[in-house]
XYZ file of C-alpha atoms in Angstrom:
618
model
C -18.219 10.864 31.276
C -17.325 7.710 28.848
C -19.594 6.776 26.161
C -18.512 3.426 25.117
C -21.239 3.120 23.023
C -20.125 6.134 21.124
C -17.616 4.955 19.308
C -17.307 8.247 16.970
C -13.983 9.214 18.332
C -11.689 6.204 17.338
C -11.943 6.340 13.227
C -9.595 4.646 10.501
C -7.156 7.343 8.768
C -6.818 6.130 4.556
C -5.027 8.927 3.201
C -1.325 9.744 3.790
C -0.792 11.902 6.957
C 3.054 12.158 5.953
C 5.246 11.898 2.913
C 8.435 9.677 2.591
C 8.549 6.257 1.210
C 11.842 5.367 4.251
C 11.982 5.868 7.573
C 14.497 8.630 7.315
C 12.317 10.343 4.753
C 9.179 9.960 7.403
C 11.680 11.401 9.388
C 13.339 14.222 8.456
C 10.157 15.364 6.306
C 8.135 15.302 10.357
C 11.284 17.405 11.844
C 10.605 19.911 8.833
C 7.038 19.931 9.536
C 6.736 20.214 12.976
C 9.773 21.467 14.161
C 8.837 23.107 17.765
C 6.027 20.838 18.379
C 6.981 18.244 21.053
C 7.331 14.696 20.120
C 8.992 12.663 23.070
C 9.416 12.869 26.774
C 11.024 11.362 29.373
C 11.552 11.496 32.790
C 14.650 12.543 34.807
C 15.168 13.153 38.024
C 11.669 13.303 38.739
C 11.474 15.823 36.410
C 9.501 15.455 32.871
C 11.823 16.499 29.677
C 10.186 17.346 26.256
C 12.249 16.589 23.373
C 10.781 18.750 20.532
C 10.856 17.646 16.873
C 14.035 19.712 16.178
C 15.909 19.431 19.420
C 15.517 15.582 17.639
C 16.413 16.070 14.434
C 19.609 17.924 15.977
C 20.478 15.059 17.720
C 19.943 12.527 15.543
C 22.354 14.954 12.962
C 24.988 14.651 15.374
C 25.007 11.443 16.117
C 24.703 10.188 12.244
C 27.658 12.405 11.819
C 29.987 11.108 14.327
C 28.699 7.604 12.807
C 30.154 8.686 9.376
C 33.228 10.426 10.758
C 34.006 6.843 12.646
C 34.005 4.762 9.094
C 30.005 3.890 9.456
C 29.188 2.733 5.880
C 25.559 2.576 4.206
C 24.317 -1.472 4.559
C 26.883 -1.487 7.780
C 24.733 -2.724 11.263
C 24.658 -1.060 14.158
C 22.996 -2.896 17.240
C 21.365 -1.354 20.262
C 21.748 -2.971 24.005
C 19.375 -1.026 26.339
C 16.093 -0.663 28.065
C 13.433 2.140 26.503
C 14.337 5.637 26.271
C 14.636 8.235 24.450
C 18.144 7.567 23.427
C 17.488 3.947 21.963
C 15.449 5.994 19.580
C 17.859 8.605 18.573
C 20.691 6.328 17.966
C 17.876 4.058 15.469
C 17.064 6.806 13.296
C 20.732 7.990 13.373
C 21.829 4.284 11.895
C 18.930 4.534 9.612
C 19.936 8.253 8.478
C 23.227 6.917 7.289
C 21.927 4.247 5.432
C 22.433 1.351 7.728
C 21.034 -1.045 9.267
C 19.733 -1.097 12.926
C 19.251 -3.854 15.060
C 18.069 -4.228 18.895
C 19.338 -6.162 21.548
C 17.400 -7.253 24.594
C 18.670 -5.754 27.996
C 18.113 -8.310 29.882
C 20.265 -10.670 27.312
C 23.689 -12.357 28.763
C 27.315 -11.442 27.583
C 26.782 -15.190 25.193
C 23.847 -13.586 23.287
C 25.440 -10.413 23.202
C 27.982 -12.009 21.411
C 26.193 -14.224 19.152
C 23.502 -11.142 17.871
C 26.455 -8.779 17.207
C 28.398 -11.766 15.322
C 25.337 -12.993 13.121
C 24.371 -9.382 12.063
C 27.966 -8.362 11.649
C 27.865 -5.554 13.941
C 30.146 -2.713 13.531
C 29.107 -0.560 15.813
C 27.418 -1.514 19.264
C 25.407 1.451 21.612
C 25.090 0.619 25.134
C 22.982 2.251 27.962
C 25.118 2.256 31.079
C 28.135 0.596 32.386
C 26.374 -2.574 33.186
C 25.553 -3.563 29.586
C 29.081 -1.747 28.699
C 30.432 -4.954 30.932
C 28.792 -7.616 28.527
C 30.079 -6.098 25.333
C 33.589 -5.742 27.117
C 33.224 -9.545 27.947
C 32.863 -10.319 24.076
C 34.407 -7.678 22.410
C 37.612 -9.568 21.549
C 35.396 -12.807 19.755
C 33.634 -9.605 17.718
C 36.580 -8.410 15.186
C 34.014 -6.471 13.105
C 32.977 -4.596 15.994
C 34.476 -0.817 15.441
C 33.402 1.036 18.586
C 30.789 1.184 21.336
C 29.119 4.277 22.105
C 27.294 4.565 25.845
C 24.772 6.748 26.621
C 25.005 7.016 30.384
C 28.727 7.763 31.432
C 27.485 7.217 35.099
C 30.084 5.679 36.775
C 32.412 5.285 34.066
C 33.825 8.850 33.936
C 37.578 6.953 34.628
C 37.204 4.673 32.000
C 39.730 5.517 29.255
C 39.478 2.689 26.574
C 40.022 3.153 22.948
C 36.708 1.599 21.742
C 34.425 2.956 24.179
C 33.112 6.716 23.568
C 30.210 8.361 25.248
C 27.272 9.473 23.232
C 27.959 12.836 24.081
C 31.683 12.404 22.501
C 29.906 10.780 19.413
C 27.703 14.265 18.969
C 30.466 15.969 19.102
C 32.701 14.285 16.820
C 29.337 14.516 14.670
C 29.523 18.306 15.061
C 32.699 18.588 13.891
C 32.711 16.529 11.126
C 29.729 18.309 9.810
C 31.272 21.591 10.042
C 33.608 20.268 7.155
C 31.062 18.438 5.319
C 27.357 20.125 6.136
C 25.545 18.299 3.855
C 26.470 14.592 4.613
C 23.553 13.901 7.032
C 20.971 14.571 4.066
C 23.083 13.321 1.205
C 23.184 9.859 3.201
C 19.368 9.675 4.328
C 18.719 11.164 0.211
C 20.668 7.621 -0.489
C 18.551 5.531 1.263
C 16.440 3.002 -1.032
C 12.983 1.989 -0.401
C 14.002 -1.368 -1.027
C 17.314 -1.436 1.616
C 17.399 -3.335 4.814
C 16.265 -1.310 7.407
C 16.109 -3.116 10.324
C 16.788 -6.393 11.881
C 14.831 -8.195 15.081
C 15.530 -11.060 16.121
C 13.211 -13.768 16.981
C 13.056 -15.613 20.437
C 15.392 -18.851 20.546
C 12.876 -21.210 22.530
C 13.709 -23.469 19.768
C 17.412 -22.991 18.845
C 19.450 -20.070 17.924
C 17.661 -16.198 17.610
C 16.849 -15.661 13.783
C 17.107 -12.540 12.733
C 13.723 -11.346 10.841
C 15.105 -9.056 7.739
C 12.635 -5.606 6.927
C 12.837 -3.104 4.609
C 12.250 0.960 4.371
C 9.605 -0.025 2.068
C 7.796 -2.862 4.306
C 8.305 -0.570 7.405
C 6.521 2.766 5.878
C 3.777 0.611 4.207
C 2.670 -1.068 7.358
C 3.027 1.758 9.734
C 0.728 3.518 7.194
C -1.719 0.673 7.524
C -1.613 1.052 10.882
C -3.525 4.534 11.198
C -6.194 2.398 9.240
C -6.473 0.064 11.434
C -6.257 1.970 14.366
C -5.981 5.388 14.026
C -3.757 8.154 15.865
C -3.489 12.312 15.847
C -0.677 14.626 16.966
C -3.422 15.393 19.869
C -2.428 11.519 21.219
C -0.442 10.801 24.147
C 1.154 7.393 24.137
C 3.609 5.599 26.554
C 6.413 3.925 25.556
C 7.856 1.392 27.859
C 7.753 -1.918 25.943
C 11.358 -3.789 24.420
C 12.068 -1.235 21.816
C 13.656 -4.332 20.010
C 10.423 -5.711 19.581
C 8.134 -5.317 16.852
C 5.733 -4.332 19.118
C 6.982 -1.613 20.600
C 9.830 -0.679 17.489
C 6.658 -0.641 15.004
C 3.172 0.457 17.300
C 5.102 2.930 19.314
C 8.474 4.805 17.454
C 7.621 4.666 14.157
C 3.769 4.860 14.430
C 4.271 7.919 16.589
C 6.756 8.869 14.161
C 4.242 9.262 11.292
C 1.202 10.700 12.676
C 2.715 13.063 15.402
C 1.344 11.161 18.839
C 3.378 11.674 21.751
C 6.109 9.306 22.721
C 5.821 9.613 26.894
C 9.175 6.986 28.687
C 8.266 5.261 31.993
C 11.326 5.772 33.800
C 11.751 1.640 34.264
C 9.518 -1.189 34.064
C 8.770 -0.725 37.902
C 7.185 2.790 37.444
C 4.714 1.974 35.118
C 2.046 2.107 37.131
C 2.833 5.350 38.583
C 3.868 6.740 35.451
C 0.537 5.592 33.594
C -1.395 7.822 36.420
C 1.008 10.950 35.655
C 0.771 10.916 31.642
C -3.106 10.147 31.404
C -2.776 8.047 27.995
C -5.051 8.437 25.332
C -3.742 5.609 23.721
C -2.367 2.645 25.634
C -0.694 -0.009 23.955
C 0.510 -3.013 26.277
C 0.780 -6.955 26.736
C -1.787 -8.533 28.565
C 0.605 -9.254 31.670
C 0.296 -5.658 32.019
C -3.945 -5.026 31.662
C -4.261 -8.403 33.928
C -1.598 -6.262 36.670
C -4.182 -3.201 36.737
C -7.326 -5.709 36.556
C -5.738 -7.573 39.697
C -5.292 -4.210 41.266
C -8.352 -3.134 41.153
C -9.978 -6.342 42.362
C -7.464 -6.295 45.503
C -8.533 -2.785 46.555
C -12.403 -3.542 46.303
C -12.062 -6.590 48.734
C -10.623 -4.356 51.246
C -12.980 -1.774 50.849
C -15.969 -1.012 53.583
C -19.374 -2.569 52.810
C -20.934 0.159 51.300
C -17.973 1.243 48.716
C -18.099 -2.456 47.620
C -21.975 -2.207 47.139
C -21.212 0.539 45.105
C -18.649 -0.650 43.088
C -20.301 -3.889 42.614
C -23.667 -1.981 41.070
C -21.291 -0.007 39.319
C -19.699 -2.390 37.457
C -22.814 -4.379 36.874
C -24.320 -1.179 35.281
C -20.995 -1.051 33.146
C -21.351 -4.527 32.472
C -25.090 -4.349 30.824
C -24.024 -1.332 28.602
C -20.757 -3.408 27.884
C -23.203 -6.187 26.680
C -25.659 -3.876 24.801
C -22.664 -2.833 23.049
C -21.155 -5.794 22.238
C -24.317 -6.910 20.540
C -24.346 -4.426 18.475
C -27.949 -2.985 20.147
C -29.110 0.038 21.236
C -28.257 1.776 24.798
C -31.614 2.745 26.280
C -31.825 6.472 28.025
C -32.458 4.882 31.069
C -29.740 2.429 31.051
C -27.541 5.587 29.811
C -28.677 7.354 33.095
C -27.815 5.074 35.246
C -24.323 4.465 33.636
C -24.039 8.592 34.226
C -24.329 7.863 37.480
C -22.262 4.758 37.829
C -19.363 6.581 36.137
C -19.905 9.427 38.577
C -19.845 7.509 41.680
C -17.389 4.656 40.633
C -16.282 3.832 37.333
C -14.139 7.305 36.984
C -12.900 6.695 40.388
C -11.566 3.179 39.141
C -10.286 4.509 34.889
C -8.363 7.624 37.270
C -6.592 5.134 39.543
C -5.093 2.986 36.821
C -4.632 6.017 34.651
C -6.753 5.331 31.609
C -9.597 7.838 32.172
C -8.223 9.948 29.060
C -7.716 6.986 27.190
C -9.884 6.800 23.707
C -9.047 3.190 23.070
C -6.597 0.478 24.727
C -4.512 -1.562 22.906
C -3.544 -5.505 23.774
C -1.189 -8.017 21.835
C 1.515 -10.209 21.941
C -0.341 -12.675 23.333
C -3.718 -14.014 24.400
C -6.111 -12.265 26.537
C -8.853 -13.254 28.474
C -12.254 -12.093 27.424
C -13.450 -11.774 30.160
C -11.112 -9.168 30.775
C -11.639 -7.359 27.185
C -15.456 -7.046 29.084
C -14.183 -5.640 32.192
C -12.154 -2.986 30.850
C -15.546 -1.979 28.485
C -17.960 -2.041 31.170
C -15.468 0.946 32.868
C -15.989 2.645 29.444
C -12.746 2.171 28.101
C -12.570 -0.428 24.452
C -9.893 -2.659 24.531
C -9.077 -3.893 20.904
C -6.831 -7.464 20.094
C -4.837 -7.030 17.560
C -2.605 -9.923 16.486
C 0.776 -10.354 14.720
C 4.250 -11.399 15.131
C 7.893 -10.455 14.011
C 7.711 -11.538 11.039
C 4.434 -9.651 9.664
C 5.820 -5.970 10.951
C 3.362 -6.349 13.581
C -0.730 -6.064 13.683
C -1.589 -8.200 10.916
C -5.233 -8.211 12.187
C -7.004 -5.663 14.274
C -10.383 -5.413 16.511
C -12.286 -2.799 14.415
C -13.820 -0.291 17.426
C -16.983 -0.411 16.275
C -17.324 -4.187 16.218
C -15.518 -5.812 19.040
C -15.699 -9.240 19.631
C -13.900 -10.615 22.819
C -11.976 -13.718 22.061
C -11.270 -12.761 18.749
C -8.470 -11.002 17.028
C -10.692 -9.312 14.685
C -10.342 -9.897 10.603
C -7.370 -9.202 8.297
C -5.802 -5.632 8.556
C -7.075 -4.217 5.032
C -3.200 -3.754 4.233
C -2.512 -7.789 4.265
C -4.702 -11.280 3.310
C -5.084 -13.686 6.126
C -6.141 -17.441 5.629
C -6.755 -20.378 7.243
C -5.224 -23.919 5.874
C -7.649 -25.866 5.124
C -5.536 -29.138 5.934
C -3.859 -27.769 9.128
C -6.128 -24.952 9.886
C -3.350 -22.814 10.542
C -3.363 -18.883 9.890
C -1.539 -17.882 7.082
C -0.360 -13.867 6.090
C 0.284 -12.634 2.693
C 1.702 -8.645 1.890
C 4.004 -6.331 1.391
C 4.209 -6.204 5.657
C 5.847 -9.799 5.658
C 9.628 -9.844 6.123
C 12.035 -10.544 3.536
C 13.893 -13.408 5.567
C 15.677 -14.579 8.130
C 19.843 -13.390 8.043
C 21.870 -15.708 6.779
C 18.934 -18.397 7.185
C 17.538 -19.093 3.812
C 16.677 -22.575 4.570
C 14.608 -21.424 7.557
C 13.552 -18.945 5.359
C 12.086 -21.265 2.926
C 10.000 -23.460 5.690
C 8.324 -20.206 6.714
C 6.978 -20.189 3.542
C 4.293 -21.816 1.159
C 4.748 -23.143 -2.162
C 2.371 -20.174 -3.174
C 3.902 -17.500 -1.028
C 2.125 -17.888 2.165
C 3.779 -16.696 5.798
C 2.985 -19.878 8.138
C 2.243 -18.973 11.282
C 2.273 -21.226 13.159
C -1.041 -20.366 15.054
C -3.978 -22.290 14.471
C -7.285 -20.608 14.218
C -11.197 -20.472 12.904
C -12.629 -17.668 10.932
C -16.191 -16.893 11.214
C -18.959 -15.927 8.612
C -18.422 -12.227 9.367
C -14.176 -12.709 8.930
C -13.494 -12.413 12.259
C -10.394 -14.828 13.278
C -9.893 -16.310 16.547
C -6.491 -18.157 17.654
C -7.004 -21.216 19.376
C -3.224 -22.374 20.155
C 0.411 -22.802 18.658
C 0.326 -26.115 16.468
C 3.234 -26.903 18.480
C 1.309 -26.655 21.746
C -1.977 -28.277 20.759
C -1.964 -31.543 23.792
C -3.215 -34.762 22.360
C -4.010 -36.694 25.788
C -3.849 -40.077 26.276
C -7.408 -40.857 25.382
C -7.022 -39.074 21.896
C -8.473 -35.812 22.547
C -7.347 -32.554 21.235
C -6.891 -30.008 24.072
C -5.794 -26.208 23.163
C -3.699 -25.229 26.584
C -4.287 -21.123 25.891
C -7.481 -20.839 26.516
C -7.337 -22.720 30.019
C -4.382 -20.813 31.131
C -6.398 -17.416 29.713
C -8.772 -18.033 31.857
C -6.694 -18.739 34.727
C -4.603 -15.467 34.419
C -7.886 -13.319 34.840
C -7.480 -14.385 38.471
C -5.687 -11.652 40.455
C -3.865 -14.413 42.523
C -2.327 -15.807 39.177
C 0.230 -14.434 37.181
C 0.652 -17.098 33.771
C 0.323 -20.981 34.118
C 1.297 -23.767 31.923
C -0.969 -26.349 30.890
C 0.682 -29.525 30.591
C -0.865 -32.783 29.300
C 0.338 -34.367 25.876
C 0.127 -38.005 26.261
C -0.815 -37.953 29.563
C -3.917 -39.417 31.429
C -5.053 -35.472 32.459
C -4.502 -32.248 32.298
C -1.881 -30.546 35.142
C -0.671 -27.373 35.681
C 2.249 -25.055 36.163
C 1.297 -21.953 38.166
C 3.056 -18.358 38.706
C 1.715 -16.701 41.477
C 1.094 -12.806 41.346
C 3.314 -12.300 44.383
C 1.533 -8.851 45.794
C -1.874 -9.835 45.737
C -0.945 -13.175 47.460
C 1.189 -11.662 50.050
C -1.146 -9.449 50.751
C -3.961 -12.468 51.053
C -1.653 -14.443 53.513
C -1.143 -11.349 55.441
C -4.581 -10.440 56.006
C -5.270 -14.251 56.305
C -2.474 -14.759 59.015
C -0.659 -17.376 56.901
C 2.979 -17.167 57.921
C 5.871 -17.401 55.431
C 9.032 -15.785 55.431
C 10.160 -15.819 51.800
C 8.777 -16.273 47.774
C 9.339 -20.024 48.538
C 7.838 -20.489 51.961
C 4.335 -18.712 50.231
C 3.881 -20.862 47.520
C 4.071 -24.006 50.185
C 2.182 -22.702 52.715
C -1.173 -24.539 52.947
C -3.893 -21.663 52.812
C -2.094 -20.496 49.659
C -2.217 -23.818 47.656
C -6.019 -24.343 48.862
C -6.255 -20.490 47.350
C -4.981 -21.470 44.148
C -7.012 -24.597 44.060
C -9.841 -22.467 44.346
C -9.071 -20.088 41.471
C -8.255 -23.442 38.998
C -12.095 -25.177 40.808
C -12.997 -22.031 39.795
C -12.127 -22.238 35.598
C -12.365 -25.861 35.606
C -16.476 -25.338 35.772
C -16.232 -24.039 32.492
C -14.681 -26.620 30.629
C -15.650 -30.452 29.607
C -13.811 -32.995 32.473
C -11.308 -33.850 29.808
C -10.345 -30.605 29.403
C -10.110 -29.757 33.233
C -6.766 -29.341 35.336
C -6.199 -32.223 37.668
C -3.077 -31.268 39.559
C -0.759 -28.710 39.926
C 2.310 -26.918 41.699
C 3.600 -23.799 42.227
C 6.812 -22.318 40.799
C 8.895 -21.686 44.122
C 11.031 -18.792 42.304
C 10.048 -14.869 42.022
C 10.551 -14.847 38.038
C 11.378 -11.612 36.417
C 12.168 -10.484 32.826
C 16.157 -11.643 33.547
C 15.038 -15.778 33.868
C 15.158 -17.884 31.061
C 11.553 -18.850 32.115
C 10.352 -15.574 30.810
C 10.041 -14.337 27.434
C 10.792 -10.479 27.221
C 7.115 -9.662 27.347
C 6.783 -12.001 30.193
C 5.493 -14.896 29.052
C 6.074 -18.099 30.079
C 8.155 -20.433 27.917
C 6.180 -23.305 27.163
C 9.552 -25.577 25.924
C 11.505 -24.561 28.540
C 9.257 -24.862 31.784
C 8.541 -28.268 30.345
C 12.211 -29.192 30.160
C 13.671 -27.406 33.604
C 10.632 -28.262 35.795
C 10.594 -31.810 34.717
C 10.882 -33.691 37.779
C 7.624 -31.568 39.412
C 6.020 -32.918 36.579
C 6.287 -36.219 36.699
C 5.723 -35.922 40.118
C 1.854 -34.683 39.000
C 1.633 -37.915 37.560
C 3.044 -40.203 39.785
């Protein structure tokens, strides 16, 4: 049974769980270590595949020696084009064992950004996943001079393929195998090299607003702040974590491969984005790190399935979850849980709340993790009153990551909790915007120094960007970009985020888009979550034959008006949506639209879905 008001199990870690002071000395010293122990896992062909910590290290020998044997110099780049799996991670800690530098590239990118990542960070050598991305770099590979050879992992399909710069990852071990029959010691001798203060890694930032800048860290940055991480949230060879987030982004690169990397957790791959549902239920989690898209998914799901169960089941679940609900709050307030409201959570849990943590595949979980962008928190209290915390952290590329964190034993929903203890946070008193200072704050943006510069205060200050409040007790909350504050035409200062927060915790809703700067009142741009609406007109009997034909059809728009009537209660009328419309297209990670953590781009929905706009205001 959960005890969310025992809190015991989720405790800060101060001291050093592993020595190094780079990633390929965290490395190396963990394959020494723990050598049999399993440390990733994957599945293939339906079949689950442990990678131990020396059937790693093996591989990541191999391939670091084929990198050599090909010309691969220390301070050379190597970039990565794939989804997550296991390989993305061997071939990072291969470029990192030879002293280079390793940067990641978005699958879902086109052939142009292929090019213009691998041109800007001087790629040399560029590791595909399959012949699809192999098709992009071929499309650019003549405009790329520096560009030595690109390795693929999955020769599916492409067994014919005889082209002098292409060579399988399995061709690359071997080559690696061979040369380090010759020269045994390279490997070490390279990763020995490697300064604390080299570039390690680059990660490019999202181009909403021109080109991708490339966000410089060092060895020395990266170990620091993944060290600060077990104090902020803390992790044990005994955790099991999933890994299915861009491994090119901070998130993911930082929270999941080399956090796992120091304390021994678990690395568990979703097979693709599709399966992670399904795959959550298989691996049990005790630690679950993911984007709110994803918690607001399983919230939705849950919801969905209660409206369609009998009379008596909803009863239940509805007494359930109001038991959950009143320890949730007890806890929250920092009070004490009363044995009779503890017996009738035992019983709650037994009858429902179990039921409901098994289905989405959290029941092991000790904690879950959200970032990346704002949550509802509302939904922070739903996923406590099943017994499960959910913690905020907050960061971004450019600060390595959590920069703040939701201590377990304090949570306050719609907050991001106060300044990790490994960096300062502060709030401009002119512009009230948040402000990072430490050794986890990148060195710069490639070949940018004047961009560089504006990121910075006269006194050494990261901006943000995000504005925010702190409270007596140093607990920060984000109200909105300073870029997306709307002044409306009466003068008043509208933040869009929390609005569209509140919006999202609808199971009908996917994101939205408050628009309104200069304008008479607020509108709205609406993604539908296309299951749970289907499913509504079908049981409804609201006809439609496509994505399109659903968003237009009546019932559905009077649904949707109900869910914003719905929000709009809680907000002053100035600050209430007027109008909106529905985006007609079935967006995935491969639009423009989307961000690759599926957000909505502000800029950009603004600009495409202009006309629509107006139209609002017409």
């Amino acid at each position: 049974m959960k005890k969310p008001w025992n809190l015991s199990a989720i405790q800060p870690v101060t001291h050093s769980v592993l020595a190094g002071e780079t990633i390929p000395a965290l490395f190396w010293n963990a394959v020494a270590q723990r050598g049999p122990e399993v440390w990733m896992r994957q599945k293939d062909l339906g079949l689950w595949r442990a990678w131990t910590w020396a059937r790693t290290g093996e591989a990541v020998r191999e391939i670091a020696g084929g990198l050599i044997a090909l010309g691969f110099q220390p301070h050379d780049t190597a970039s990565i084009l794939s989804n997550t799996v296991v390989e993305w991670v061997l071939a990072d800690l291969a470029v990192l064992s030879c002293g280079g530098v390793a940067n990641g590239i978005y699958p879902t990118d086109a052939p142009a950004q292929v090019h213009y990542l691998c041109e800007d960070s001087a790629t040399a050598i560029l590791f595909v996943e399959d012949d699809e991305q192999l098709d992009k770099a071929l499309e650019v590979r003549d405009r790329l001079p520096r560009l030595r050879r690109i390795v693929v992992f999955d020769m599916e399909g492409l067994r014919d393929l005889h082209d002098p710069l292409v060579i399988s990852l399995d061709e690359l071990r071997h080559l690696g195998r061979d040369y380090l029959a010759r020269h045994p010691a390279a490997v070490e001798d390279r990763a020995r090299a490697v300064q604390p203060d080299d570039l390690a890694i680059l990660v490019y930032t999202s181009g909403t607003t021109g080109r991708p800048k490339g966000a410089m860290h060092s060895h020395r940055g990266l170990v620091y702040t993944v060290r600060g991480y077990n104090t902020l949230i803390a992790r044990t060879p005994a955790d099991e974590c999933m890994c299915f987030l861009p491994l090119c982004h901070i998130a993911e690169r930082m929270g999941g491969e080399y956090f796992s990397l120091y304390t021994g957790a678990r690395l568990n791959f979703v097979e693709n984005p599709e399966t992670v549902p399904e795959n959550v239920r298989e691996i049990q989690p005790t630690v679950m790190t993911a984007v709110p898209r994803v918690w607001e998914k399983f919230y939705s799901g849950v919801t969905i399935a209660l409206k369609e169960a009998g009379r008596v089941q909803q009863a239940a679940s509805g007494w359930a979850i109001g038991v959950g609900t009143r320890v949730a709050q007890k806890v929250l307030a920092g009070e004490r849980v009363g044995p009779w409201l503890k017996l009738q959570f035992a019983a709650a849990d037994a009858l429902v709340l179990a039921n409901v943590r098994k289905a989405i595949g959290i029941d092991r979980a000790r904690f879950l993790v959200t970032g990346a962008a704002p949550i509802s928190p509302e939904l922070v209290r739903w996923y406590l009153a099943l017994g499960v915390p959910m913690l905020e952290v907050w960061g971004m590329t450019e600060t390595c990551g959590a920069a703040t964190g939701m201590p377990p034993t304090r949570i306050k929903p719609g907050s991001i909790g106060p300044a990790a203890r490994y960096n300062d946070v502060r709030i401009d008193a002119a512009t009230g915007e948040l402000q990072v200072k430490g050794p986890n704050v990148f060195l710069g943006y490639l070949n940018q120094p004047a961009k560089t510069a504006e990121s910075f205060t006269a006194d050494g200050w990261l901006r943000t960007g995000d504005v925010g409040t702190v409270d007596a007790e140093g607990f920060f909350r984000i109200t909105d970009r300073m870029k997306d504050i709307i002044i409306t035409a009466g003068g008043k200062n509208v933040t869009p985020s929390e609005f569209e927060n509140e919006l999202k915790f609808s199971p009908y809703i996917t994101d939205a888009v408050v628009i309104g700067d200069r304008r008479p009142y607020l509108t709205a741009i609406v993604m539908i979550d296309q299951e749970n609406v289907e499913k509504y007109a079908q049981d409804h009997d609201v006809p439609f034959s496509n994505y399109a034909s659903l968003t237009r059809a009546p019932e559905v728009q009077a649904l949707i008006q109900s869910e914003i009537d719905r929000v709009n209660r809680r907000f002053a009328r100035v600050e209430q949506v007027k109008r909106f419309f529905l985006l007609e297209t079935q967006l995935s990670a491969e639009d423009e639209e989307l961000t690759p953590t599926m957000k909505l781009k502000r800029k950009l929905v603004h600009e495409k879905y202009a006309e629509q706009i107006e139209a609002m205001y017409a």
